[in-house]
Coordinates of C-alpha atoms and ligand atoms in Angstrom, one line a residue:
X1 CA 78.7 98.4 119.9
X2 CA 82.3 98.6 118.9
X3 CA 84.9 100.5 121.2
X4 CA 85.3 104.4 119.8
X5 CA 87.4 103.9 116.6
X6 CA 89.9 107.1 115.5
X7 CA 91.6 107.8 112.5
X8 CA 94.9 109.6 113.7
X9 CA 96.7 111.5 111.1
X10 CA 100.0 113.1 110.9
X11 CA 103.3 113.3 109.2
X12 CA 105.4 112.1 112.1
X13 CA 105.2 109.5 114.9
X14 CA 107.7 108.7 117.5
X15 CA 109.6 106.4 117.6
X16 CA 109.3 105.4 113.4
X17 CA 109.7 109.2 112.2
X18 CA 110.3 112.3 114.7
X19 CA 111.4 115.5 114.3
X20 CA 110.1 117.5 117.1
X21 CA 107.2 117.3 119.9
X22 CA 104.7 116.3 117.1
X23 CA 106.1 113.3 116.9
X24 CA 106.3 112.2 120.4
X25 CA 102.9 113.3 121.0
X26 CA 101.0 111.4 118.3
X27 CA 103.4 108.1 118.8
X28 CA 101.9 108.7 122.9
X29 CA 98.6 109.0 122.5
X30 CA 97.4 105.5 120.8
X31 CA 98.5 103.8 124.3
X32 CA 96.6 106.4 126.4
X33 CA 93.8 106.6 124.4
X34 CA 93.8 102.6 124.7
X35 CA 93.1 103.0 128.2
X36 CA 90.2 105.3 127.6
X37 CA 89.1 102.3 125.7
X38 CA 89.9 104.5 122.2
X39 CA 90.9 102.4 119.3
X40 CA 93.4 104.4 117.6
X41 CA 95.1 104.0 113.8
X42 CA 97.6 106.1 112.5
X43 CA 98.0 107.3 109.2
X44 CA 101.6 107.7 108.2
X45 CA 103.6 108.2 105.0
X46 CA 105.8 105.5 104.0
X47 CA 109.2 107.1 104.2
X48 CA 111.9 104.8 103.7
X49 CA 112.1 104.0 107.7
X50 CA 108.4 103.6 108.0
X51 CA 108.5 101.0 104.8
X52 CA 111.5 99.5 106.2
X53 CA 109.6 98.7 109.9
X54 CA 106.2 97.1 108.6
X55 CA 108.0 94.7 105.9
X56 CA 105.6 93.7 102.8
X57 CA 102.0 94.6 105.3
X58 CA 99.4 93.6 103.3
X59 CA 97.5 96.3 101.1
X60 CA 94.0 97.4 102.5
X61 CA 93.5 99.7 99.4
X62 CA 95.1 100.2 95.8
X63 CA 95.0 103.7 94.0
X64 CA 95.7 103.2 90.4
X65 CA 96.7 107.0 90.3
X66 CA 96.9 109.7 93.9
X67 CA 97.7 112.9 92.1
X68 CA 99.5 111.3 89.0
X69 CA 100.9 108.6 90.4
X70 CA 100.1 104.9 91.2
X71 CA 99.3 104.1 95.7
X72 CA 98.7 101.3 98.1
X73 CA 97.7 102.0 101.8
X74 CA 98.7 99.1 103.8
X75 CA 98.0 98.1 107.2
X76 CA 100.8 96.8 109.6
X77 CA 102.1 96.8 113.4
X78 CA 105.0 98.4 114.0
X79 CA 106.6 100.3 117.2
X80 CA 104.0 99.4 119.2
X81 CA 101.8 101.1 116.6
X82 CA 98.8 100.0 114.9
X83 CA 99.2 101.9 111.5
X84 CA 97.9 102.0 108.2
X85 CA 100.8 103.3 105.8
X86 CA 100.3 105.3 102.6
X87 CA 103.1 103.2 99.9
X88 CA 103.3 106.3 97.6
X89 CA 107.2 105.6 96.3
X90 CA 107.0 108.9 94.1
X91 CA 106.4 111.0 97.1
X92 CA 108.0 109.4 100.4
X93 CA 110.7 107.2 99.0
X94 CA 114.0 109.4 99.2
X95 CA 116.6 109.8 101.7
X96 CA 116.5 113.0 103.9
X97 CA 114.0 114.4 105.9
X98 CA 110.3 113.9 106.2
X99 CA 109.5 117.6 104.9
X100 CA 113.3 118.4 103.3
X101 CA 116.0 116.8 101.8
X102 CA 119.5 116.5 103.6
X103 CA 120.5 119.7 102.7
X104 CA 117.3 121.6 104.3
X105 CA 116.1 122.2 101.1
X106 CA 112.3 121.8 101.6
X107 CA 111.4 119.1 99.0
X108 CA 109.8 121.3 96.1
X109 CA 106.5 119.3 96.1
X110 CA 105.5 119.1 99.4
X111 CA 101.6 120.6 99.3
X112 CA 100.8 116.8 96.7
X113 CA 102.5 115.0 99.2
X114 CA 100.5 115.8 102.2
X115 CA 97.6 116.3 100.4
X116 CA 97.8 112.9 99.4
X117 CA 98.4 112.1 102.8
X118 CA 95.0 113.8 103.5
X119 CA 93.2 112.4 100.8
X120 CA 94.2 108.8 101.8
X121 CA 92.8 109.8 105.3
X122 CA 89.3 110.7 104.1
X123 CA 89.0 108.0 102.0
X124 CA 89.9 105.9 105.3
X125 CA 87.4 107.8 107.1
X126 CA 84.9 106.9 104.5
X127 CA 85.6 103.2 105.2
X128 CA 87.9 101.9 101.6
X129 CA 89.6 99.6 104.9
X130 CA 86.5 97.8 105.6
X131 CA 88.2 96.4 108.9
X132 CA 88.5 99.5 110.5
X133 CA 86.0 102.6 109.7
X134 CA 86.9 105.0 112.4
X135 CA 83.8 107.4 114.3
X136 CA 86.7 110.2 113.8
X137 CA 89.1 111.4 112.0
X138 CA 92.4 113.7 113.8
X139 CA 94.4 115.6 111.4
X140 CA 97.5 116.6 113.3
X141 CA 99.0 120.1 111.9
X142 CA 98.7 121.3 108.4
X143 CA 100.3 117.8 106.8
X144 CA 97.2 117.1 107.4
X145 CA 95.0 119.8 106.8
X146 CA 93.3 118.8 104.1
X147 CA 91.8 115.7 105.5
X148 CA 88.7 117.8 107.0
X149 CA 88.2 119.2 103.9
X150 CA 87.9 116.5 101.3
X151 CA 86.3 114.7 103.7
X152 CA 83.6 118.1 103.9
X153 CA 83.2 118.2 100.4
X154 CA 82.8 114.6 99.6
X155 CA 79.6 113.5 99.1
X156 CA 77.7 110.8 101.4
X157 CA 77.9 110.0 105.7
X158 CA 81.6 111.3 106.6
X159 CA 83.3 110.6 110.0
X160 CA 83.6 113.4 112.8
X161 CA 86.8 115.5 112.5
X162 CA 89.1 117.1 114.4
X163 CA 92.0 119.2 113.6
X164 CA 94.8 119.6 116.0
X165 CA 97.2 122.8 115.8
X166 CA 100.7 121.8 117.5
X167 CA 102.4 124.7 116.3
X168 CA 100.5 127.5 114.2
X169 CA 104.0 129.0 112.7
X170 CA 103.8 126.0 110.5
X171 CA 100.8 126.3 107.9
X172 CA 101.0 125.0 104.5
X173 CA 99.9 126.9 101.6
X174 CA 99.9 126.7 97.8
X175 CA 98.9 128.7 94.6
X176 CA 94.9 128.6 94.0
X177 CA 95.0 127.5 90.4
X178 CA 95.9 124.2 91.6
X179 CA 92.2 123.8 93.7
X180 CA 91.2 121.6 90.7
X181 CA 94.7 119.6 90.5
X182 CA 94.2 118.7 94.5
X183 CA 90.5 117.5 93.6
X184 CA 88.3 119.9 95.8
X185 CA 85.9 120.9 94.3
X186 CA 85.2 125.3 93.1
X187 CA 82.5 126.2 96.0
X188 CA 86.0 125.4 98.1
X189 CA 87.1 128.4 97.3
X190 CA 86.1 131.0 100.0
X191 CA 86.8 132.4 103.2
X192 CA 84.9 129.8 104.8
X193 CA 86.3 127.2 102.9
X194 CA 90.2 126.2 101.9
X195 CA 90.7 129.9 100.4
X196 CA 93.3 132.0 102.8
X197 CA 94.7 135.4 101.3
X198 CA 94.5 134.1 98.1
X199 CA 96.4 130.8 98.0
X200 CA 95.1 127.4 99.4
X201 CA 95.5 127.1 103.2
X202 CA 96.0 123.4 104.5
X203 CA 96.2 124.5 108.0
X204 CA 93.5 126.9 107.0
X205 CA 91.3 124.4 105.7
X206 CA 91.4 122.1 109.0
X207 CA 90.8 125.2 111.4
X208 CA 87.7 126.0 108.8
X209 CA 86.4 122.8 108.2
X210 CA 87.0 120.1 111.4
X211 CA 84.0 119.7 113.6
X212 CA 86.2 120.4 116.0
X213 CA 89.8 122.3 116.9
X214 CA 92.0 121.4 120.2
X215 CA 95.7 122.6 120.3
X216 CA 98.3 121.2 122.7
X217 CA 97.6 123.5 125.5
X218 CA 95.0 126.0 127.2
X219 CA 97.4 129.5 127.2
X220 CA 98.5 128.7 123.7
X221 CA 94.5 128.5 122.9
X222 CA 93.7 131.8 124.7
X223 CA 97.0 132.9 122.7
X224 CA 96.1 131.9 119.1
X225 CA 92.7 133.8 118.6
X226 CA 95.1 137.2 119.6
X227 CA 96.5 139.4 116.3
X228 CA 100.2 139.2 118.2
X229 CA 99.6 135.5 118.4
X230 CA 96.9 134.4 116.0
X231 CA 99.9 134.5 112.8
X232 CA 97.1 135.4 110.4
X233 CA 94.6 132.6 111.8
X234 CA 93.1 134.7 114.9
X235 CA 90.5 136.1 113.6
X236 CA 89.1 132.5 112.3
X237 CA 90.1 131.5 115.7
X238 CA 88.1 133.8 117.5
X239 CA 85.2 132.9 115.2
X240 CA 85.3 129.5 116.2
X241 CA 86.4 129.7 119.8
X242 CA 83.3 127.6 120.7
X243 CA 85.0 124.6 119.2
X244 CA 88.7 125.3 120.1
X245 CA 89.8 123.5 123.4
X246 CA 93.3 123.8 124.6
X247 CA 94.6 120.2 125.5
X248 CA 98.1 119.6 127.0
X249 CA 100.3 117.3 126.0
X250 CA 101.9 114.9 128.3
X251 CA 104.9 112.8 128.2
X252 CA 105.7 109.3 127.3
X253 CA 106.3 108.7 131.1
X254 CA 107.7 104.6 130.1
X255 CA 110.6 106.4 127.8
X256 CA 110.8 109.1 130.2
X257 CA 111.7 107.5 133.4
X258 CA 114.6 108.2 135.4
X259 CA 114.1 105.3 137.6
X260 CA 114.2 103.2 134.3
X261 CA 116.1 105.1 131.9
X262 CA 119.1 103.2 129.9
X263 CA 120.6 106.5 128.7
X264 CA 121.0 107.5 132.1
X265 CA 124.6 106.8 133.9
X266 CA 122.7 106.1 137.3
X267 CA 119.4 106.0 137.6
X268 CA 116.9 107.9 140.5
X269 CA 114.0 109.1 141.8
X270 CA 112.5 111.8 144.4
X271 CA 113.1 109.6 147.0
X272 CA 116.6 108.3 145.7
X273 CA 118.5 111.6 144.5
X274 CA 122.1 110.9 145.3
X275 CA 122.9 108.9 142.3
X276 CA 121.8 111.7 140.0
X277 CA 125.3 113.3 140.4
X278 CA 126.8 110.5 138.6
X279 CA 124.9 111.8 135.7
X280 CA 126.1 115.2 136.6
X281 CA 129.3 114.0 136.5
X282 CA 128.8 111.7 133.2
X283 CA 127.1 114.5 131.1
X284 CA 130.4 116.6 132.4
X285 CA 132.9 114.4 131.0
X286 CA 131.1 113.7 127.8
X287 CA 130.7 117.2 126.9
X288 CA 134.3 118.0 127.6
X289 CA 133.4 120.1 130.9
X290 CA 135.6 120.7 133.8
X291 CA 134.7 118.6 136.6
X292 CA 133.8 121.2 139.3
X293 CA 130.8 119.4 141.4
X294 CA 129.9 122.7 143.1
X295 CA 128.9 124.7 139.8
X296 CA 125.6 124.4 138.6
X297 CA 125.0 123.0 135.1
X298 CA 122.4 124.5 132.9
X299 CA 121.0 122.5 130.0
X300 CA 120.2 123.4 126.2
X301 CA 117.8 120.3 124.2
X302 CA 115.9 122.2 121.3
X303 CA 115.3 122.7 117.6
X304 CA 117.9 126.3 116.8
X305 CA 115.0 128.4 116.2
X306 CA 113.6 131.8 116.3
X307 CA 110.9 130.4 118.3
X308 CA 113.1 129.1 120.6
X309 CA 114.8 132.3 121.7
X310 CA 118.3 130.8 121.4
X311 CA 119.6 134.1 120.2
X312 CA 118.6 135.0 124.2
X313 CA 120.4 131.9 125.2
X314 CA 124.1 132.9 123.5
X315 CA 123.3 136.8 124.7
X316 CA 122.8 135.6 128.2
X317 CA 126.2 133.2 128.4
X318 CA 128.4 136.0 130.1
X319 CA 125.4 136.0 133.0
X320 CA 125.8 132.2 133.2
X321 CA 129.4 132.3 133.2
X322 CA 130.1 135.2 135.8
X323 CA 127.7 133.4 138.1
X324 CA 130.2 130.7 137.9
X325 CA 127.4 128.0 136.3
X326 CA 128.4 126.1 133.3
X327 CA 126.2 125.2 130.0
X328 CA 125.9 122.2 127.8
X329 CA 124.3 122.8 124.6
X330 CA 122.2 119.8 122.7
X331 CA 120.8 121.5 119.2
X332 CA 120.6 121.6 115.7
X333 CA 118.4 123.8 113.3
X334 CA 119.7 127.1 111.8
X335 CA 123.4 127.6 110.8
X336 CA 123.9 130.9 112.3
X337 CA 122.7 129.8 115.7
X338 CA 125.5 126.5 115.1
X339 CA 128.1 128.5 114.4
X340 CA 127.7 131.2 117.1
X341 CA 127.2 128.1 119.6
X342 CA 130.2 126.7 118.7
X343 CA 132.0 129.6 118.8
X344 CA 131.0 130.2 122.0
X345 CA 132.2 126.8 123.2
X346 CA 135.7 127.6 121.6
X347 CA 136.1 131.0 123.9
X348 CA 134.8 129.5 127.0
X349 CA 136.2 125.8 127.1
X350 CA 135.1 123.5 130.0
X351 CA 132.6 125.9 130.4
X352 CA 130.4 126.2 127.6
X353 CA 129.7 122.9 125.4
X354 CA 127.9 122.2 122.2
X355 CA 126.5 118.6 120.7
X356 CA 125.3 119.9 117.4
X357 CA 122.9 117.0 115.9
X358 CA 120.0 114.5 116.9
X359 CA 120.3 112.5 120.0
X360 CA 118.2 110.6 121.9
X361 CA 120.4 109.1 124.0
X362 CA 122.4 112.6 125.2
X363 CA 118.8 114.2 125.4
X364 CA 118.0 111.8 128.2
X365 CA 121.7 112.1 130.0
X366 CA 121.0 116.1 129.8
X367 CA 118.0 115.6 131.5
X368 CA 119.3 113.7 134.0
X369 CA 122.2 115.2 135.0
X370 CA 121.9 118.9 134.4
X371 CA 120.8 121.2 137.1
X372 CA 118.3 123.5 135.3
X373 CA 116.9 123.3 131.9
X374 CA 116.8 126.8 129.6
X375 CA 113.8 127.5 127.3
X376 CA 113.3 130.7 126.8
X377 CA 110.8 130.4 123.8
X378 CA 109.5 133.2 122.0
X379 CA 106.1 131.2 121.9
X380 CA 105.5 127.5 123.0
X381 CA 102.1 125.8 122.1
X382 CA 103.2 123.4 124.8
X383 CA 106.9 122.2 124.6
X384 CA 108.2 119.2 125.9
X385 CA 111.5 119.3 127.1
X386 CA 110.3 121.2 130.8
X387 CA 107.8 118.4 131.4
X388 CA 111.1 116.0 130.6
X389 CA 113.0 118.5 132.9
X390 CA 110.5 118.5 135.5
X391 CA 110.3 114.6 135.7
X392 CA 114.4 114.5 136.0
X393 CA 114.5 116.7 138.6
X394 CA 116.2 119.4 136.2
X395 CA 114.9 122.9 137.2
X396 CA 112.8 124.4 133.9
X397 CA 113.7 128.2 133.7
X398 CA 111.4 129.4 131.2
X399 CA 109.7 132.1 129.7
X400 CA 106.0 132.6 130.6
X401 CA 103.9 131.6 127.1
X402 CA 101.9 128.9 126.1
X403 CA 102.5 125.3 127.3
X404 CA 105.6 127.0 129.5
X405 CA 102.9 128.6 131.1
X406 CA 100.8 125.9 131.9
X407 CA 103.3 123.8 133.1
X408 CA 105.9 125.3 134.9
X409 CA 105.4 127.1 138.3
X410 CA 107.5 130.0 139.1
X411 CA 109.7 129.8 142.6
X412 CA 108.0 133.1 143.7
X413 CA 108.0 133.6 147.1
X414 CA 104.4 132.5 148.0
X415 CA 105.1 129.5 145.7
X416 CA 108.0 127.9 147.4
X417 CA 106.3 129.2 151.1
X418 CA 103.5 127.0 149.8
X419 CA 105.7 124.2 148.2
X420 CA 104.3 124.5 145.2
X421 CA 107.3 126.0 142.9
X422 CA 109.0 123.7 140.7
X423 CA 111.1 126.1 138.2
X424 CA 111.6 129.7 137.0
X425 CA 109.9 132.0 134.9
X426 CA 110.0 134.9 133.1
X427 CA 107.9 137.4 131.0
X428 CA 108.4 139.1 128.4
X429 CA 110.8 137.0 126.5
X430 CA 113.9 139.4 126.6
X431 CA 117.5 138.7 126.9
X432 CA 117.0 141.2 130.3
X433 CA 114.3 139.1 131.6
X434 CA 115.9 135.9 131.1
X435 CA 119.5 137.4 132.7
X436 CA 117.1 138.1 135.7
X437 CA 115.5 134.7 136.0
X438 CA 119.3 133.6 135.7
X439 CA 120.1 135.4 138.1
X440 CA 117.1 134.0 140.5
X441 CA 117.8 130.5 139.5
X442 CA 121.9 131.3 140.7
X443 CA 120.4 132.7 144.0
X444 CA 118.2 129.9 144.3
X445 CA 121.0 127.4 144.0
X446 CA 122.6 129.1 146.9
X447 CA 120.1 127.4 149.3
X448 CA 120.1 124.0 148.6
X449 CA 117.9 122.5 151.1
X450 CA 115.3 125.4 149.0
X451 CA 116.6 123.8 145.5
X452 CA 116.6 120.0 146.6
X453 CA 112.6 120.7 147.9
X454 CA 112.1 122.7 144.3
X455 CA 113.3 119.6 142.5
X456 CA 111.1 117.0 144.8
X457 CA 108.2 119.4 143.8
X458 CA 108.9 119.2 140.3
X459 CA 109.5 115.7 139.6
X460 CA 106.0 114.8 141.2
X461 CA 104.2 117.1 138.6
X462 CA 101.5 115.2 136.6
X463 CA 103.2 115.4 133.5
X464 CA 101.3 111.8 132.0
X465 CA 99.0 111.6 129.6
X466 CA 96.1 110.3 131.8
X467 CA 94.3 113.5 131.7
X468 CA 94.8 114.9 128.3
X469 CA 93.9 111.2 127.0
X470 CA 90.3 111.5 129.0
X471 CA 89.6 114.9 127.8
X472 CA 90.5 113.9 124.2
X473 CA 88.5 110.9 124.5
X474 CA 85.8 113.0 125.9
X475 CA 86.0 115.5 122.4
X476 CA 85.8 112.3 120.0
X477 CA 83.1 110.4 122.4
X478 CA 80.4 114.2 121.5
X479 CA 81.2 113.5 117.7
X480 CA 80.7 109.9 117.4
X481 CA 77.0 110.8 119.4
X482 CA 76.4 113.5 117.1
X483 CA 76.0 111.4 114.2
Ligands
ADP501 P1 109.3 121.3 119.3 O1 108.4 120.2 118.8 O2 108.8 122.6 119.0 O3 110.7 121.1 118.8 P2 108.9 120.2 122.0 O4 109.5 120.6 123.2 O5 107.5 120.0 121.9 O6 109.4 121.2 120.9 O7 109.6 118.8 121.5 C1 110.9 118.6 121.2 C2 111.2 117.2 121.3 O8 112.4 116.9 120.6 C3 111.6 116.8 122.7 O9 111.2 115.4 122.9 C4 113.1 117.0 122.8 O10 113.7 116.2 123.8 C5 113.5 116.6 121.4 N1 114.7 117.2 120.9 C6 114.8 118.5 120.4 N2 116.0 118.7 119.9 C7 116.7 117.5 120.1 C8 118.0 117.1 119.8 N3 118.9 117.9 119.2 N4 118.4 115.8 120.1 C9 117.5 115.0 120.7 N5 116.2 115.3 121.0 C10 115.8 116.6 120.7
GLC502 C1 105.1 121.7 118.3 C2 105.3 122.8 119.3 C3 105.6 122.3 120.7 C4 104.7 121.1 121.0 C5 104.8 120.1 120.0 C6 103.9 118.9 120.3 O1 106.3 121.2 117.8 O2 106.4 123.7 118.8 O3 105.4 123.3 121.6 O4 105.1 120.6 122.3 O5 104.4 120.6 118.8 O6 102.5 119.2 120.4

């Protein structure tokens, strides 16, 4: 018998294409799925940097036209990836984004490109690659939504599915009268099907249709199937709560290292902390704040987003400030939330700093040399930056939802007694609430024999993606016995 084979599926994949956790999670898990002796593919558009990694890969499987337009999927290693690679030129070959061009303007035909996307997946799950036919199939978000559906619909033995919600805000829809234009067939249109409030659902259709449903952690799985979190999917949710399993992530813990980290000035570990205040001292200088040692440095690294509560974040800078701590802002997303960041660093100079932009590099020196790490999300499937945080041996001070949840245990009383605590938290998301857990985190910071144990606590949390791999291993092991 051949080891487990699985289709993975997804629009982005660390470190070819990334644009948030999505990407870091589904470039992670081929390597620890490799040890649960998983053989994992991905399945990625060829956007120009994808094309430009795997060279002229040879072509698995020819489409003479994928919604109107000729298609190659080839197969290729690349990044440490095994991939197969959908060559669609009149969909993926422009300059911007994966989802929106360099303006932010979401590129108008989106809903053919990832239904390609998910079409090329089923018709990989149906074997057109005789090297590789996988058991099952993982649609990651609603990119690749449709992948469970055509792969229901489609006549003949189909692979197990599983669909994978990493953040339900995010859901893909499009008009109905296009159900024949994206090949499914009528009977597709109901409310067990694709239909959702009268358009086409991608997400929709994968939360419907997949054998199965995990997202990225268990509070953000008891969240979902609520109206206040569900976002129009809770009911569904609830109805199919006996295949929903909250997995969470983990952390690439080779990239994320800080006894091995190149971005980092010095590196360390929990045994080793003195060197970290070189970092301290490096992230100070290269964000243009005053070098005062004694003042603790809180960090920003996050998408500018309504769901990140950074509204909270700019509301809450006089509580920072008059505490005496200083904050050093990595970010981009929404232009207000720019703007009012960089403002902000123009009243308060060498004490409040803003990187606007991408950047690996400073996301690791943040990490590594801040003293506590703000993320006051308004929801959270599972988040990644506190688990990053938590490895440096950066305090996580973060609301109470989802992943945050799950990850990050609050320095209550009983918690640091028991030497368990290993950040801050606060509920509900508020700019009151997070002044208070500010203010705990300033207090805390006062005792630092108290803050040095905190961080040794933190930095041992399992953050790796030993556990999530087995239990994910364990989902696709049921489906390929089922069949
Ligand atoms: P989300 O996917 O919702 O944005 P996560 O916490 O799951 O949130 O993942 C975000 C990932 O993107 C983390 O790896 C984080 O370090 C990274 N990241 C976010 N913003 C930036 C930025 N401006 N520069 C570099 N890395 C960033
Ligand atoms: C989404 C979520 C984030 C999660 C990531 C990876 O981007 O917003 O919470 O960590 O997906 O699963």
């Amino acid at each position: 018998m051949h080891a487990l084979r699985v289709l993975s599926v997804a629009a982005e994949a660390f470190p070819l294409i990334k644009t948030g956790g999505l990407g870091d999670v589904v470039g992670a898990l081929p390597a620890a799925l490799a040890a649960e002796g998983v053989e994992v593919r991905t399945l990625l558009p060829g956007y120009p940097a994808v094309m430009a990694a795997i060279g002229d890969a040879p072509v698995v499987h020819a489409y003479d036209a994928l919604f109107g337009a000729p298609a190659r999927i080839r197969a290729a290693h690349a990044a440490g990836l095994d991939l197969f690679v959908l060559d669609a030129p009149q969909f993926y070959a422009r300059d911007g984004g994966p989802y929106a061009a360099a303006d932010g303007g979401e590129w108008g035909d989106n809903a053919f490109r990832f239904a390609a996307l998910s079409r090329a997946a089923a018709d990989l799950g149906r074997g057109v690659a005789a090297a590789f036919v996988p058991d099952v199939v993982h649609a990651h978000d609603w990119q690749a939504g449709l992948a469970p559906a055509y792969l229901h619909y489609g006549a003949g033995a189909r692979p197990g599915t599983v669909m994978t919600v990493h953040n339900l805000a995010f859901q893909g829809q499009i008009g109905g009268e296009l159900l024949d234009a994206l090949g499914l067939p009528w009977h597709a249109w109901s409310i067990d099907g694709v239909e959702y409030y009268g358009a086409i659902g991608y997400l929709k259709a994968g939360l419907a249709l997949a054998d199965r449903i995990t997202t990225v952690s268990p509070t953000y799985a008891v969240e979902i199937r609520t109206p206040e979190g569900g976002m129009g999917m809770d009911g569904l949710l609830r109805h199919r709560a006996r295949d929903l399993t909250g997995i969470l992530n983990g952390i690439d813990d080779v990239a994320w290292n800080p006894a091995a980290d190149p971005h980092l000035r010095a590196v360390f570990d929990a045994t080793r902390m003195a060197p970290r205040e070189r970092n301290r001292a490096a992230l100070r200088s290269r964000m243009g704040l005053a070098a005062t040692p004694a003042a603790p440095l809180f960090g920003v690294v996050s998408r500018f987003t309504w769901q990140k509560g950074m509204d909270l974040v700019l509301q809450s800078i006089g509580d920072l400030l008059s505490g005496g701590a200083q904050l050093a802002v990595l970010g981009t997303g929404d232009a207000t939330l720019e703007q009012a960041f960089v403002d902000a660093a123009a009243r308060h100079p060498g004490r409040v700093a803003v990187h606007l932009g991408y950047s690996e590099d400073l996301a690791h020196l943040l990490q590594g040399g801040s003293d506590a790490i703000l993320v006051p999300s308004r929801f959270e499937p599972c988040g990644l930056t506190q688990m990053c945080a938590l490895r440096y041996g950066a305090l996580p001070v973060v609301a109470k939802v989802g992943g945050l949840a799950d990850t990050v245990v609050d320095a209550g009383v009983a918690a640091i007694r028991d030497g368990v605590a290993t950040g801050i938290s606060f509920y509900p998301v508020t700019r009151e609430k997070l002044g208070w857990a500010i203010g705990r985190t300033l207090a805390l910071w006062q005792d630092q024999d108290c803050w040095h144990r905190l961080q040794a606590q933190a930095m041992v949390t399992d953050v790796g993606w030993r556990n999530p791999a087995r239990q994910y291993a364990q989902i696709y092991r049921a489906l390929a016995a089922r069949r």
